[in-house]
mmCIF file of C-alpha atoms in Angstrom:
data_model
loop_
_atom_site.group_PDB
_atom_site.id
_atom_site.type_symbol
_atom_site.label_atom_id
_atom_site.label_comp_id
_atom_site.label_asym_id
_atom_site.label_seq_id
_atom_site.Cartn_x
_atom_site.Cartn_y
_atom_site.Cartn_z
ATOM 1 C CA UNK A 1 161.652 118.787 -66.575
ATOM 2 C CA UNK A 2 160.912 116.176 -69.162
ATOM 3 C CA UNK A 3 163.263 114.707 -71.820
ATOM 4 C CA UNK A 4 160.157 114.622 -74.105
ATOM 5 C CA UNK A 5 158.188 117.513 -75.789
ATOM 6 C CA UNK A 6 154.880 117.383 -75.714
ATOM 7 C CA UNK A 7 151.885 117.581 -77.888
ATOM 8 C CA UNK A 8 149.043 120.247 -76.232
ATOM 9 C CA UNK A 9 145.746 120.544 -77.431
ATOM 10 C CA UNK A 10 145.101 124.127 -77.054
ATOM 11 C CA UNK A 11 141.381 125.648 -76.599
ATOM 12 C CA UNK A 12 139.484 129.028 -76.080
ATOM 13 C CA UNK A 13 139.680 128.677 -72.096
ATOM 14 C CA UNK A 14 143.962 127.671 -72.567
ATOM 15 C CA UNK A 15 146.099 129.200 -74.746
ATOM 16 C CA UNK A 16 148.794 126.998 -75.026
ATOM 17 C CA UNK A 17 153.025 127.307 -75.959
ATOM 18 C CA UNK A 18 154.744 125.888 -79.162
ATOM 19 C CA UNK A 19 153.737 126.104 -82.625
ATOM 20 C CA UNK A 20 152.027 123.706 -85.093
ATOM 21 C CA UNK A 21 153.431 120.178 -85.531
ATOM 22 C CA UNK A 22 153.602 121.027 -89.630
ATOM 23 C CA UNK A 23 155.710 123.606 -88.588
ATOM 24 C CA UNK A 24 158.586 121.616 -87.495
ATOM 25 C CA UNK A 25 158.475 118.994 -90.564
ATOM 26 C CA UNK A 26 158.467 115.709 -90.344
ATOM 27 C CA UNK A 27 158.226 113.741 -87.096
ATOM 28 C CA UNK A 28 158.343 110.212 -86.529
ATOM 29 C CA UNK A 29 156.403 110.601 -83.304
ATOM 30 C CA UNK A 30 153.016 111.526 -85.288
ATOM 31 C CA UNK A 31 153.111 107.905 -86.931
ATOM 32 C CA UNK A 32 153.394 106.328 -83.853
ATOM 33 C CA UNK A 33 150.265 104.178 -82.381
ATOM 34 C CA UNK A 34 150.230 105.966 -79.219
ATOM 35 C CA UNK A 35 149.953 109.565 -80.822
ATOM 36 C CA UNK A 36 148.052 108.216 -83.612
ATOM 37 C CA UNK A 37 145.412 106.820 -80.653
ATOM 38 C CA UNK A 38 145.636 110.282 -78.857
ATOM 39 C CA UNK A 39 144.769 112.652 -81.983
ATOM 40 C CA UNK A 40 141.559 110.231 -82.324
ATOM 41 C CA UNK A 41 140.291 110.270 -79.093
ATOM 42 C CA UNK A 42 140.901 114.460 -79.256
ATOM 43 C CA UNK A 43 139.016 114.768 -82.202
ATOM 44 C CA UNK A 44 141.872 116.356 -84.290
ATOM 45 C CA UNK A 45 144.378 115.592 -86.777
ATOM 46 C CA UNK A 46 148.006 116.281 -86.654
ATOM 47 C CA UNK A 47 147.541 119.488 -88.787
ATOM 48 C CA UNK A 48 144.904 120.890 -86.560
ATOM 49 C CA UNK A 49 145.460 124.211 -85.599
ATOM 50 C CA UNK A 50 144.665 123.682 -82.125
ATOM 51 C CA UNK A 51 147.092 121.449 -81.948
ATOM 52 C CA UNK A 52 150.632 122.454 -80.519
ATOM 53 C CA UNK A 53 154.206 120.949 -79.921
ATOM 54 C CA UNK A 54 156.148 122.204 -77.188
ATOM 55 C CA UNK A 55 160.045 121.718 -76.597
ATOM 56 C CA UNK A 56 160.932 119.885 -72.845
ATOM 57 C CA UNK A 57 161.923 123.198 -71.319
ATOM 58 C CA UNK A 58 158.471 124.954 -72.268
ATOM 59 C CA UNK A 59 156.069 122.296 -70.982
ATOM 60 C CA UNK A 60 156.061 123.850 -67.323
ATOM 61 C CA UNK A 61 154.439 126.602 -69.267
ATOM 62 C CA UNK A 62 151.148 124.402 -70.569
ATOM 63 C CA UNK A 63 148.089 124.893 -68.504
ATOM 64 C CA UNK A 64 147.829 122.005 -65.896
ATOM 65 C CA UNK A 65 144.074 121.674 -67.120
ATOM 66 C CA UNK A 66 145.338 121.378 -71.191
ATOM 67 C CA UNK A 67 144.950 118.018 -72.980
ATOM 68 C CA UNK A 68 148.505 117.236 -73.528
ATOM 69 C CA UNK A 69 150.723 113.544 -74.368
ATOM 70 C CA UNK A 70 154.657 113.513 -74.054
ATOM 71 C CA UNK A 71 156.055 112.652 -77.495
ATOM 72 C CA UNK A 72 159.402 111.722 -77.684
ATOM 73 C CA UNK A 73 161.856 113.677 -80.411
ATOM 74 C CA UNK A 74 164.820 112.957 -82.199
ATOM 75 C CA UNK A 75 168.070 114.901 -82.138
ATOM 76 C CA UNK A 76 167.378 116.752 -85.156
ATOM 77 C CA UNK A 77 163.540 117.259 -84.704
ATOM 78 C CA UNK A 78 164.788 118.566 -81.163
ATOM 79 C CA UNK A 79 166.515 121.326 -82.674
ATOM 80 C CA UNK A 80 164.072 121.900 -85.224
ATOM 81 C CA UNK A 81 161.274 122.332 -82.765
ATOM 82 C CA UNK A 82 163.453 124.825 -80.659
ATOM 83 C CA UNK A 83 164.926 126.596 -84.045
ATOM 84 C CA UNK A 84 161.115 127.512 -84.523
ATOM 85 C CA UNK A 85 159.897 128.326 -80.861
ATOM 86 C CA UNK A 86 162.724 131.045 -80.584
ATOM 87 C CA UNK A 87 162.265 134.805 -80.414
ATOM 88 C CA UNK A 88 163.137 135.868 -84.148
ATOM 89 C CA UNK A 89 166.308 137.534 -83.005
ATOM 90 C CA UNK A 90 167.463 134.053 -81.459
ATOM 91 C CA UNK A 91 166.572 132.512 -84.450
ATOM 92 C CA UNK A 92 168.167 134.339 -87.284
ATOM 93 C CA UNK A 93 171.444 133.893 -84.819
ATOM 94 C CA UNK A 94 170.466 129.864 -84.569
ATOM 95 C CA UNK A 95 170.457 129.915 -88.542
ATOM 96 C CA UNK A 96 174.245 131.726 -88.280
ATOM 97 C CA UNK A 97 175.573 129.071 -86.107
ATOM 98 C CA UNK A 98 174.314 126.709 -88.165
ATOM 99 C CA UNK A 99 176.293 127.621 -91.047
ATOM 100 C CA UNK A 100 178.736 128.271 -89.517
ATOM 101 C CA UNK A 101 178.432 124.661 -88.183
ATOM 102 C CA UNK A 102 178.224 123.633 -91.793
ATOM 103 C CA UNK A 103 181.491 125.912 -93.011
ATOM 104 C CA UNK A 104 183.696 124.266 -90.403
ATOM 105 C CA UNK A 105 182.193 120.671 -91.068
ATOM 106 C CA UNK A 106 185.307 118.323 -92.105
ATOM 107 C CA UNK A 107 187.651 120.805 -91.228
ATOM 108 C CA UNK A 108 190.274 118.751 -89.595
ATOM 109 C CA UNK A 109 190.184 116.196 -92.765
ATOM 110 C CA UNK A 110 190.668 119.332 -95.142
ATOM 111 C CA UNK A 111 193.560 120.307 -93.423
ATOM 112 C CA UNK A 112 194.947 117.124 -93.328
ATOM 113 C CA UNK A 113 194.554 116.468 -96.957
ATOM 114 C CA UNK A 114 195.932 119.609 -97.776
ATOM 115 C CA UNK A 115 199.496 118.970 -95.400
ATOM 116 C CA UNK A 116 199.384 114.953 -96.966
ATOM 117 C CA UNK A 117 199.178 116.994 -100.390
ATOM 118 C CA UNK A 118 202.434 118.832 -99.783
ATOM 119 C CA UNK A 119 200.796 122.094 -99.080
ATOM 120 C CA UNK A 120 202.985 123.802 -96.499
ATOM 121 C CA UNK A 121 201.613 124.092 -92.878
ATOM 122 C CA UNK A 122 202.514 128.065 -93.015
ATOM 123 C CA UNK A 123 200.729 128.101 -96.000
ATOM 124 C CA UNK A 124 197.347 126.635 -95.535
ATOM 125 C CA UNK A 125 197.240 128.284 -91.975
ATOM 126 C CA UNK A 126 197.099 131.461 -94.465
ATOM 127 C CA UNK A 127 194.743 130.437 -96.776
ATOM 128 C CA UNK A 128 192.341 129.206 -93.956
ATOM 129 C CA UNK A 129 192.599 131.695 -91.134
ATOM 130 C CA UNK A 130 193.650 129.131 -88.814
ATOM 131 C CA UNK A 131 196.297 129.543 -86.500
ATOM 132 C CA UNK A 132 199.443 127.520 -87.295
ATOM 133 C CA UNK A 133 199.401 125.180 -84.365
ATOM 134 C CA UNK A 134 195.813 124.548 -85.443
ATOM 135 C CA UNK A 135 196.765 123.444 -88.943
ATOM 136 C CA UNK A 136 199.520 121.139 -87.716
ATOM 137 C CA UNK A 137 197.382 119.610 -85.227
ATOM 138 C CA UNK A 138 195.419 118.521 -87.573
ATOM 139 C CA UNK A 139 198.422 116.428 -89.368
ATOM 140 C CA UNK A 140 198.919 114.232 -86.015
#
């Protein structure tokens, strides 16, 4: 398995895995010479809708005889990419865990502020949910 995704150039004969670059937002990999070069000689643009972008762990999927180029992804268009190639179960789930993510973001620097405030350990360990030990972990 690849690091990279890939982009696939599906046809009538190949149905192909992924979904549609636009899909995913913005990716620095379309701007790149190389891609750039590739979408030319394929006859397509980057919001063709034979075109597809696959994440690393789906390209064993695409059809050995499918047009294809290995793109390389950032962390965040990564997640993106697999956020909107999972089942729509997965996905809602991926979107909890995100916020969640968010929520909890900073927590350690909240409860610090709040014990160098004079809040009492006991206290915000209430307020937050967090178990005590937690809370005065966080003033170390």
């Amino acid at each position: 398995m690849t690091d990279d995704a890939c982009l696939v150039l599906k046809s009538e004969a190949t149905a192909a895995p992924g979904v549609p670059p636009a899909v995913v937002g913005d990716l620095a990999c379309l701007e790149t010479p190389a891609v750039r070069a590739w979408l030319q000689a394929q006859g397509v643009t980057e919001t063709s809708p034979d075109l597809r972008l696959v994440p690393p762990e789906e390209a064993a999927a695409v059809p050995e005889d499918a047009e294809r180029l290995s793109v390389p992804l950032g962390e965040e268009e990564l997640s993106r990419l697999r956020h909107h190639t999972a089942p729509p179960d997965l996905a809602r789930l991926e979107e909890e865990l995100l916020g969640y993510r968010s929520c909890t973001d900073g927590r350690d620097a909240l409860l610090a502020r709040a014990l160098a405030a004079g809040v009492p350990a006991h206290r915000v360990a209430e307020l937050t949910g967090e178990d005590l030990a937690t809370v005065e972990a966080a003033n170390r």
